[in-house]
Short mmCIF file of N, CA and C in Angstrom, two decimals:
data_model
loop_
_atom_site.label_atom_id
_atom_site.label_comp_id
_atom_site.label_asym_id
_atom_site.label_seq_id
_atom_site.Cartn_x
_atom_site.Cartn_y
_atom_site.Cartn_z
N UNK N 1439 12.74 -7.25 17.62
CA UNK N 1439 12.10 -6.85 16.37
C UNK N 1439 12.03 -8.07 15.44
N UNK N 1440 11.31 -8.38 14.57
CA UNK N 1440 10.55 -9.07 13.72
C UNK N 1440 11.61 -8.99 12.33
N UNK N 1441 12.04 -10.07 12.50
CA UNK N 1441 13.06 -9.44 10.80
C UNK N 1441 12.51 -10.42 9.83
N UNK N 1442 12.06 -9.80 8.42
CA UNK N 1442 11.69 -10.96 7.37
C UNK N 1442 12.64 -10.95 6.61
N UNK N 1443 12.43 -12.35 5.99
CA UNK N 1443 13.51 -13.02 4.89
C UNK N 1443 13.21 -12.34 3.68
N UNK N 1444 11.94 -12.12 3.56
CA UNK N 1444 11.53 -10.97 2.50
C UNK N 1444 11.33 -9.30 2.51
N UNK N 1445 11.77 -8.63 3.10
CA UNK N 1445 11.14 -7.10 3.52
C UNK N 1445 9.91 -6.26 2.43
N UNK N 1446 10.66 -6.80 1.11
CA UNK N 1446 9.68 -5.85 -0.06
C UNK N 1446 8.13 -6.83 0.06
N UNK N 1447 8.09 -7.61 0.88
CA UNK N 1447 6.78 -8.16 1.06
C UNK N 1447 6.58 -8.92 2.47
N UNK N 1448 6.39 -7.76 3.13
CA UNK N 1448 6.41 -8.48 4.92
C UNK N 1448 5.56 -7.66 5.99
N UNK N 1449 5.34 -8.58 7.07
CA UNK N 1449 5.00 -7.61 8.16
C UNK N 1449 5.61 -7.38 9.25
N UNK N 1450 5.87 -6.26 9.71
CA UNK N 1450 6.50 -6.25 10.86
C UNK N 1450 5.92 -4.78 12.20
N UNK N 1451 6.57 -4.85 13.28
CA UNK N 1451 5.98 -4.08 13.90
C UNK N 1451 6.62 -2.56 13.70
N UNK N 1452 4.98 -1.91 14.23
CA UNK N 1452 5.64 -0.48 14.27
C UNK N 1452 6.71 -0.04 15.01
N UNK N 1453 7.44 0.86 15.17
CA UNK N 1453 8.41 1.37 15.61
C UNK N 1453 8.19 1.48 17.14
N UNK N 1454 6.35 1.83 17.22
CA UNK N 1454 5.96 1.67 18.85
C UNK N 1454 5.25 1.00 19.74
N UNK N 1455 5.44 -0.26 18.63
CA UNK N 1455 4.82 -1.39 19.36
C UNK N 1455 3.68 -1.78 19.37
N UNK N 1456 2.68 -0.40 18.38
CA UNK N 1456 1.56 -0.55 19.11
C UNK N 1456 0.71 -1.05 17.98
N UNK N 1457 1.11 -1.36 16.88
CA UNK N 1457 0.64 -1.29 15.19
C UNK N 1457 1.75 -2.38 14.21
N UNK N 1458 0.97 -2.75 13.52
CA UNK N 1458 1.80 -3.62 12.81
C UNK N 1458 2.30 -2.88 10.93
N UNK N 1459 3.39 -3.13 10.49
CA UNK N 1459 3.48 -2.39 9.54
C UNK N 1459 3.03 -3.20 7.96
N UNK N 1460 2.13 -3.45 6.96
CA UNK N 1460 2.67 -4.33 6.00
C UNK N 1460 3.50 -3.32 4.75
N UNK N 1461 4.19 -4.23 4.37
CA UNK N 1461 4.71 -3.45 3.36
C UNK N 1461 4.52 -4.70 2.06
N UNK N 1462 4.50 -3.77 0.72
CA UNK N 1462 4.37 -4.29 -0.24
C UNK N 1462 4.61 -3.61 -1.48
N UNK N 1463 6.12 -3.77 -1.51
CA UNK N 1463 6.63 -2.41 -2.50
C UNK N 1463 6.17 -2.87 -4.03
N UNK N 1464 5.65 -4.18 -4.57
CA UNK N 1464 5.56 -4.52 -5.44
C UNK N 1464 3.95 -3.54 -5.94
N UNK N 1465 3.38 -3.15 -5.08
CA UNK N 1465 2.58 -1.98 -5.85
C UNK N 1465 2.61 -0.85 -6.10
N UNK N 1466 3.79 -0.46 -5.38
CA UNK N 1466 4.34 0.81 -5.45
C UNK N 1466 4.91 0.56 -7.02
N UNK N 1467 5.68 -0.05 -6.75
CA UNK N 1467 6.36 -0.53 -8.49
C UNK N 1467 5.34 -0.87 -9.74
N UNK N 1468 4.45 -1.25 -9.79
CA UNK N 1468 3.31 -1.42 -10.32
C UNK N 1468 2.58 -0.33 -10.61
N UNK N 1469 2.33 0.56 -9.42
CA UNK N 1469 1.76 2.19 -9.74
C UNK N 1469 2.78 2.53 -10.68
N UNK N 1470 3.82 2.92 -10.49
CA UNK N 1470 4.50 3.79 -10.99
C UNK N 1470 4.84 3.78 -12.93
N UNK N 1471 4.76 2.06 -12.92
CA UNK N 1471 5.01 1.45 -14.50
C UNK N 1471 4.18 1.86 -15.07
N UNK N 1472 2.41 1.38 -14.34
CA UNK N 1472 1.54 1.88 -15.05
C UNK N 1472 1.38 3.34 -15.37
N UNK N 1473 1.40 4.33 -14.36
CA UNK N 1473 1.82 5.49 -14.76
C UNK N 1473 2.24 6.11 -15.66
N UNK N 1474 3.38 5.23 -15.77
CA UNK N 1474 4.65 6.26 -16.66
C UNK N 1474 3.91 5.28 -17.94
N UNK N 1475 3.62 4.34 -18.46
CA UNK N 1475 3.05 3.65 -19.42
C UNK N 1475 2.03 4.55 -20.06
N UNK N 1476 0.77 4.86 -19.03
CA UNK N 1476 -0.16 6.01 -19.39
C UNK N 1476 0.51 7.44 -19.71
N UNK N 1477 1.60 7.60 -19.16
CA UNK N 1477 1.71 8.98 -19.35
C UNK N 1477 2.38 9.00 -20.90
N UNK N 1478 3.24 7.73 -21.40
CA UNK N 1478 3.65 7.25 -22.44
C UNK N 1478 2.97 7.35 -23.18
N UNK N 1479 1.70 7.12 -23.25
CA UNK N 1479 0.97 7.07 -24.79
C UNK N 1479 0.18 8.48 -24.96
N UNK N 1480 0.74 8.90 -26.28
CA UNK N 1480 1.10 10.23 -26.71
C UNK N 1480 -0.61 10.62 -26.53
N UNK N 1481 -1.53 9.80 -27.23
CA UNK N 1481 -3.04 9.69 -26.93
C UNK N 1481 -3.50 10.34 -25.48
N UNK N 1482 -2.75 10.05 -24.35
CA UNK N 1482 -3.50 9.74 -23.35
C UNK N 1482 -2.83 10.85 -22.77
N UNK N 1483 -0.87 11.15 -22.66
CA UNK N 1483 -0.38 11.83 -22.12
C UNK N 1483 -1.28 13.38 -21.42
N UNK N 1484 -1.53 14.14 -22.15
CA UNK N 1484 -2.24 15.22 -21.69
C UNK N 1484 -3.54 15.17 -20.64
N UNK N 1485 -4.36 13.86 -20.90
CA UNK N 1485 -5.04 14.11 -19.95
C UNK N 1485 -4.30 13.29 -18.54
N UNK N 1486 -3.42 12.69 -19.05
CA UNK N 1486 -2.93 12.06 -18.00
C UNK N 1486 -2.01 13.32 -16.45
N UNK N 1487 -1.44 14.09 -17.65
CA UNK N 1487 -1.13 15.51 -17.18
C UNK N 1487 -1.78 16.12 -16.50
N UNK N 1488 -2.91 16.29 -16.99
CA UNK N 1488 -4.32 17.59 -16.23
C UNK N 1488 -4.72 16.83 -15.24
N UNK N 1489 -4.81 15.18 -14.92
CA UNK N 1489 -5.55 14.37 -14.02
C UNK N 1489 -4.25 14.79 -13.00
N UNK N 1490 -3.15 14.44 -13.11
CA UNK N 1490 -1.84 14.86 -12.19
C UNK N 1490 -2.18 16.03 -11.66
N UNK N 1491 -2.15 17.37 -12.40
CA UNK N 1491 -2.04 18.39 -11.94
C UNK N 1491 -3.51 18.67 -11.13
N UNK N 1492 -4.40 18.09 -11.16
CA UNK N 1492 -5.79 18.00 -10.65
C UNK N 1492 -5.50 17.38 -9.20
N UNK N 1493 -4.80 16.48 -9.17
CA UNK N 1493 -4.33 15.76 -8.28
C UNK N 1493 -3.93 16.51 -7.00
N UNK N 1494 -2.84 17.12 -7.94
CA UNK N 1494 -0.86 17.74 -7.33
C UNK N 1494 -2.48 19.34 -6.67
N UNK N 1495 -3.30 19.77 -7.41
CA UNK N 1495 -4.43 21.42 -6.26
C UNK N 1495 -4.83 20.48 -5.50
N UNK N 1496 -5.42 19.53 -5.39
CA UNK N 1496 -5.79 18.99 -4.51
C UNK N 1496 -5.19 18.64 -3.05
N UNK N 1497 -3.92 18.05 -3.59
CA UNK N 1497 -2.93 18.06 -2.20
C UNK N 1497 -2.37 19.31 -1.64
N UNK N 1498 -2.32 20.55 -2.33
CA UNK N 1498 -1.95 22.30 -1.82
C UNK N 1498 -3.16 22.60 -1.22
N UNK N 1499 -4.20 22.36 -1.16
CA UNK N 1499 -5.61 22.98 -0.32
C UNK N 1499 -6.24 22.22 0.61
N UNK N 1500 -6.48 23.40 1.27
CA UNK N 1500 -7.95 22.01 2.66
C UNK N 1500 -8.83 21.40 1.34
N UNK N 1501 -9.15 20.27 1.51
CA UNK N 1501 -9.79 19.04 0.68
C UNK N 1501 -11.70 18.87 0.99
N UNK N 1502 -12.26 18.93 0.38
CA UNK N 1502 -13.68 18.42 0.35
C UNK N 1502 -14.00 16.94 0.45
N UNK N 1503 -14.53 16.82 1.30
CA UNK N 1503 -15.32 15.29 1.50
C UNK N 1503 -15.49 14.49 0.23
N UNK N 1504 -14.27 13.59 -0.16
CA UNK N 1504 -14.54 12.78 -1.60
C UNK N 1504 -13.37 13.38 -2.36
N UNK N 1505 -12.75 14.51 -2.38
CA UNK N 1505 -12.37 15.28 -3.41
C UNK N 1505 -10.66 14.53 -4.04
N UNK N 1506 -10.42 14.02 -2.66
CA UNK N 1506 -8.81 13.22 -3.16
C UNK N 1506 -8.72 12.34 -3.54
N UNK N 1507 -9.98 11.04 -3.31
CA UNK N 1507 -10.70 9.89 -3.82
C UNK N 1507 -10.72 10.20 -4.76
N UNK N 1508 -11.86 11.13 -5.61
CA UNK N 1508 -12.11 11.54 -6.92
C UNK N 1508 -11.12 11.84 -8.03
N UNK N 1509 -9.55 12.78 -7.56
CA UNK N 1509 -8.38 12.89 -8.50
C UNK N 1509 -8.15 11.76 -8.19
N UNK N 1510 -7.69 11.28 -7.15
CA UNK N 1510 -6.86 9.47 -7.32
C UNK N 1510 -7.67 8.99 -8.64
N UNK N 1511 -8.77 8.55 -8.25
CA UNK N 1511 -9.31 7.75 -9.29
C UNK N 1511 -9.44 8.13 -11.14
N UNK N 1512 -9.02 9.82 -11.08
CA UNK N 1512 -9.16 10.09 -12.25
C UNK N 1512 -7.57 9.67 -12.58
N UNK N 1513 -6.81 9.95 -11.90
CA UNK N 1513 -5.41 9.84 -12.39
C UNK N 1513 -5.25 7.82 -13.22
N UNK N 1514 -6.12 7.15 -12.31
CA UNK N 1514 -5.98 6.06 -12.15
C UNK N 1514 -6.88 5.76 -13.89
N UNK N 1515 -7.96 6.66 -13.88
CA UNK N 1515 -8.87 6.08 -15.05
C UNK N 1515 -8.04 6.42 -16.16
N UNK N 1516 -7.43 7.52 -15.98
CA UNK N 1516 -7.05 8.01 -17.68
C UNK N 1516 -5.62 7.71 -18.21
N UNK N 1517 -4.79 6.91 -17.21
CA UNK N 1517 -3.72 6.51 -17.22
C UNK N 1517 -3.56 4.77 -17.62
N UNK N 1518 -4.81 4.44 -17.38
CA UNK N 1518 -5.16 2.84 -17.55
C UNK N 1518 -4.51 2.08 -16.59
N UNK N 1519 -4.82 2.49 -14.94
CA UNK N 1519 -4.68 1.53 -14.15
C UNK N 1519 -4.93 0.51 -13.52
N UNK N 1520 -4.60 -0.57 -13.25
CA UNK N 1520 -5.25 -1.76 -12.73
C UNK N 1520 -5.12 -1.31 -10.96
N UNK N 1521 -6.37 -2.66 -10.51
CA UNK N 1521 -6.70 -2.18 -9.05
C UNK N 1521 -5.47 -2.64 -8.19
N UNK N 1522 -4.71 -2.07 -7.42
CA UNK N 1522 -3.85 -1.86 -6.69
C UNK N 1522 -3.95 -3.19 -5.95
N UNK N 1523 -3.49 -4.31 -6.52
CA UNK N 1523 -3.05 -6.02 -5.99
C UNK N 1523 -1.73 -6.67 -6.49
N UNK N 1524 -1.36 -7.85 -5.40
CA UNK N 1524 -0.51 -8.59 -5.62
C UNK N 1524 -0.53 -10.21 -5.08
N UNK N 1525 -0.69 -10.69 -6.54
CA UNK N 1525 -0.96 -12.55 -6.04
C UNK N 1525 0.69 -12.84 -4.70
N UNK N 1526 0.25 -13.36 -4.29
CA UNK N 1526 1.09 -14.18 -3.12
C UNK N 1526 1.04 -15.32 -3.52
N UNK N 1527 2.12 -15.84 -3.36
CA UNK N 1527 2.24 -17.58 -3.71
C UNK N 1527 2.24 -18.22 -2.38
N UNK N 1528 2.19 -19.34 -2.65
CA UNK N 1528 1.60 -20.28 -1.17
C UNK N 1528 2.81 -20.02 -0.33
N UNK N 1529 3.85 -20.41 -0.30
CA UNK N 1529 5.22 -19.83 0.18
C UNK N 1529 5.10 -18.65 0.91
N UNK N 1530 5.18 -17.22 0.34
CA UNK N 1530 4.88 -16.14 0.70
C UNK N 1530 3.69 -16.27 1.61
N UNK N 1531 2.47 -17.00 1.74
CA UNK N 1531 1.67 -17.09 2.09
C UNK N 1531 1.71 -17.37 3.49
N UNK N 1532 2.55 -18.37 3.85
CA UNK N 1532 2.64 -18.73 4.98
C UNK N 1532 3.72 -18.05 5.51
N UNK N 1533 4.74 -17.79 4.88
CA UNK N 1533 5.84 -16.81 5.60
C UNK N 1533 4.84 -15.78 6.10
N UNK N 1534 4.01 -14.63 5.39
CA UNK N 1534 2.91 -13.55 5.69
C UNK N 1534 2.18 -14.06 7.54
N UNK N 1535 1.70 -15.14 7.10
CA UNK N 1535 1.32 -15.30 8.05
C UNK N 1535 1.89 -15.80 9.40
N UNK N 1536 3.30 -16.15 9.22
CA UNK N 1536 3.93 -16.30 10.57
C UNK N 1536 4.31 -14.95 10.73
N UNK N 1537 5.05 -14.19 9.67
CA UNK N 1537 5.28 -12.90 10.32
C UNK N 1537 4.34 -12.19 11.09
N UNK N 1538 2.99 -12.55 10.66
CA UNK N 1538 1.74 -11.54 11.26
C UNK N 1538 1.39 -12.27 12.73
N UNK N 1539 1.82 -13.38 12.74
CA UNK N 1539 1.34 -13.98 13.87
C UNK N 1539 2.34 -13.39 15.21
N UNK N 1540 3.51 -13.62 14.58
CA UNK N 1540 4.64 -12.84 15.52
C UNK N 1540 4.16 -11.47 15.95
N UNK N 1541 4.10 -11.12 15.13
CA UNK N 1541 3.45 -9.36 15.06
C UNK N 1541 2.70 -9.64 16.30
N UNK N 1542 1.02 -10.02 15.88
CA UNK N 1542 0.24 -9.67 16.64
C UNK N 1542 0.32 -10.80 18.24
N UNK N 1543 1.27 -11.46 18.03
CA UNK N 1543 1.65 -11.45 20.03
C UNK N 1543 2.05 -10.50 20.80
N UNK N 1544 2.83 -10.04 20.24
CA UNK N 1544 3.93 -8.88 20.69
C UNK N 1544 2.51 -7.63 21.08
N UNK N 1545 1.78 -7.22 19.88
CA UNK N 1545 0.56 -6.58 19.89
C UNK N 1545 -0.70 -6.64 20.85
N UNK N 1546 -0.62 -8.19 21.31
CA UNK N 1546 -1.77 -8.53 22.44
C UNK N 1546 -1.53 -8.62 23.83
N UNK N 1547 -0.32 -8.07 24.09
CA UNK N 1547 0.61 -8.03 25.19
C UNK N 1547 -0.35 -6.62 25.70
N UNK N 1548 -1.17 -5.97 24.79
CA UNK N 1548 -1.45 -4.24 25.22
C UNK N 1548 -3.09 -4.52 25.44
N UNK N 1549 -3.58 -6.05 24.60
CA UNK N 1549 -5.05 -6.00 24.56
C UNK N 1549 -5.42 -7.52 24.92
N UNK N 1550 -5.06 -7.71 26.55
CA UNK N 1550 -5.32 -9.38 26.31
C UNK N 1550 -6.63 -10.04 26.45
N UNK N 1551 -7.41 -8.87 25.80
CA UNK N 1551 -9.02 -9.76 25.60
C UNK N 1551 -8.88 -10.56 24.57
N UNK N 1552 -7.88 -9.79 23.27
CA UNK N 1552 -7.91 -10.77 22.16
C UNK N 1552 -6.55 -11.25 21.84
N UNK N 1553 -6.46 -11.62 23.00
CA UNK N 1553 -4.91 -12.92 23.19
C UNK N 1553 -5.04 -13.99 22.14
N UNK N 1554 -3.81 -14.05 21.47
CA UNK N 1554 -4.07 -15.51 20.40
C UNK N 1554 -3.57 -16.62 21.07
N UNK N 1555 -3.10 -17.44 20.99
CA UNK N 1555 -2.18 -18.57 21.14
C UNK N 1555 -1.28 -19.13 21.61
#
């Protein structure tokens, strides 16, 4: 297994070998600030509420073509969220990419048309 020096920003393989995992908890953390920030301002709170609870029917029912896209994005508009990114520094950059490189050997072991290196 693939161990990074970083985990809250790494790649590693799936559990079955067959998929690579990235993780990047720093937007998870980022959703959540902004969130609670939007849900913070007394202005915004309520619709920030109804966009949630718009959300929260959406995930209890079979879903319409578009329909979970559409609450995401309202939750996202009325809460004042930014688009779901994180700068990497050159460092991180190349760590990312040896981890991914590791990854996808292990990965081309199943598909060796697109064997790397």
């Amino acid at each position: 297994m693939i161990k990074s020096t970083k985990p809250q920003l790494s790649f590693e393989l799936g559990a079955d070998h067959l998929h690579s995992v990235l993780r990047v908890d720093q937007i998870r953390t980022d959703t959540l600030v902004q969130l609670v920030t939007g849900w913070g301002d007394p202005d915004a709170r309520d619709d920030v509420i109804a966009a949630l609870d718009e959300l929260a029917a959406v995930m209890q029912g079979p879903r319409r073509e578009g329909e979970l896209d559409a609450a995401l994005e309202q939750v996202e508009d009325v809460a004042g969220m930014d688009s779901a990114q994180v700068e990497v520094s050159m460092a991180d950059t190349h760590r990312l990419h040896a981890e991914l490189t590791a990854v996808d050997r292990v990965l081309s072991r199943f598909n060796p048309e697109r064997r790397t290196a």
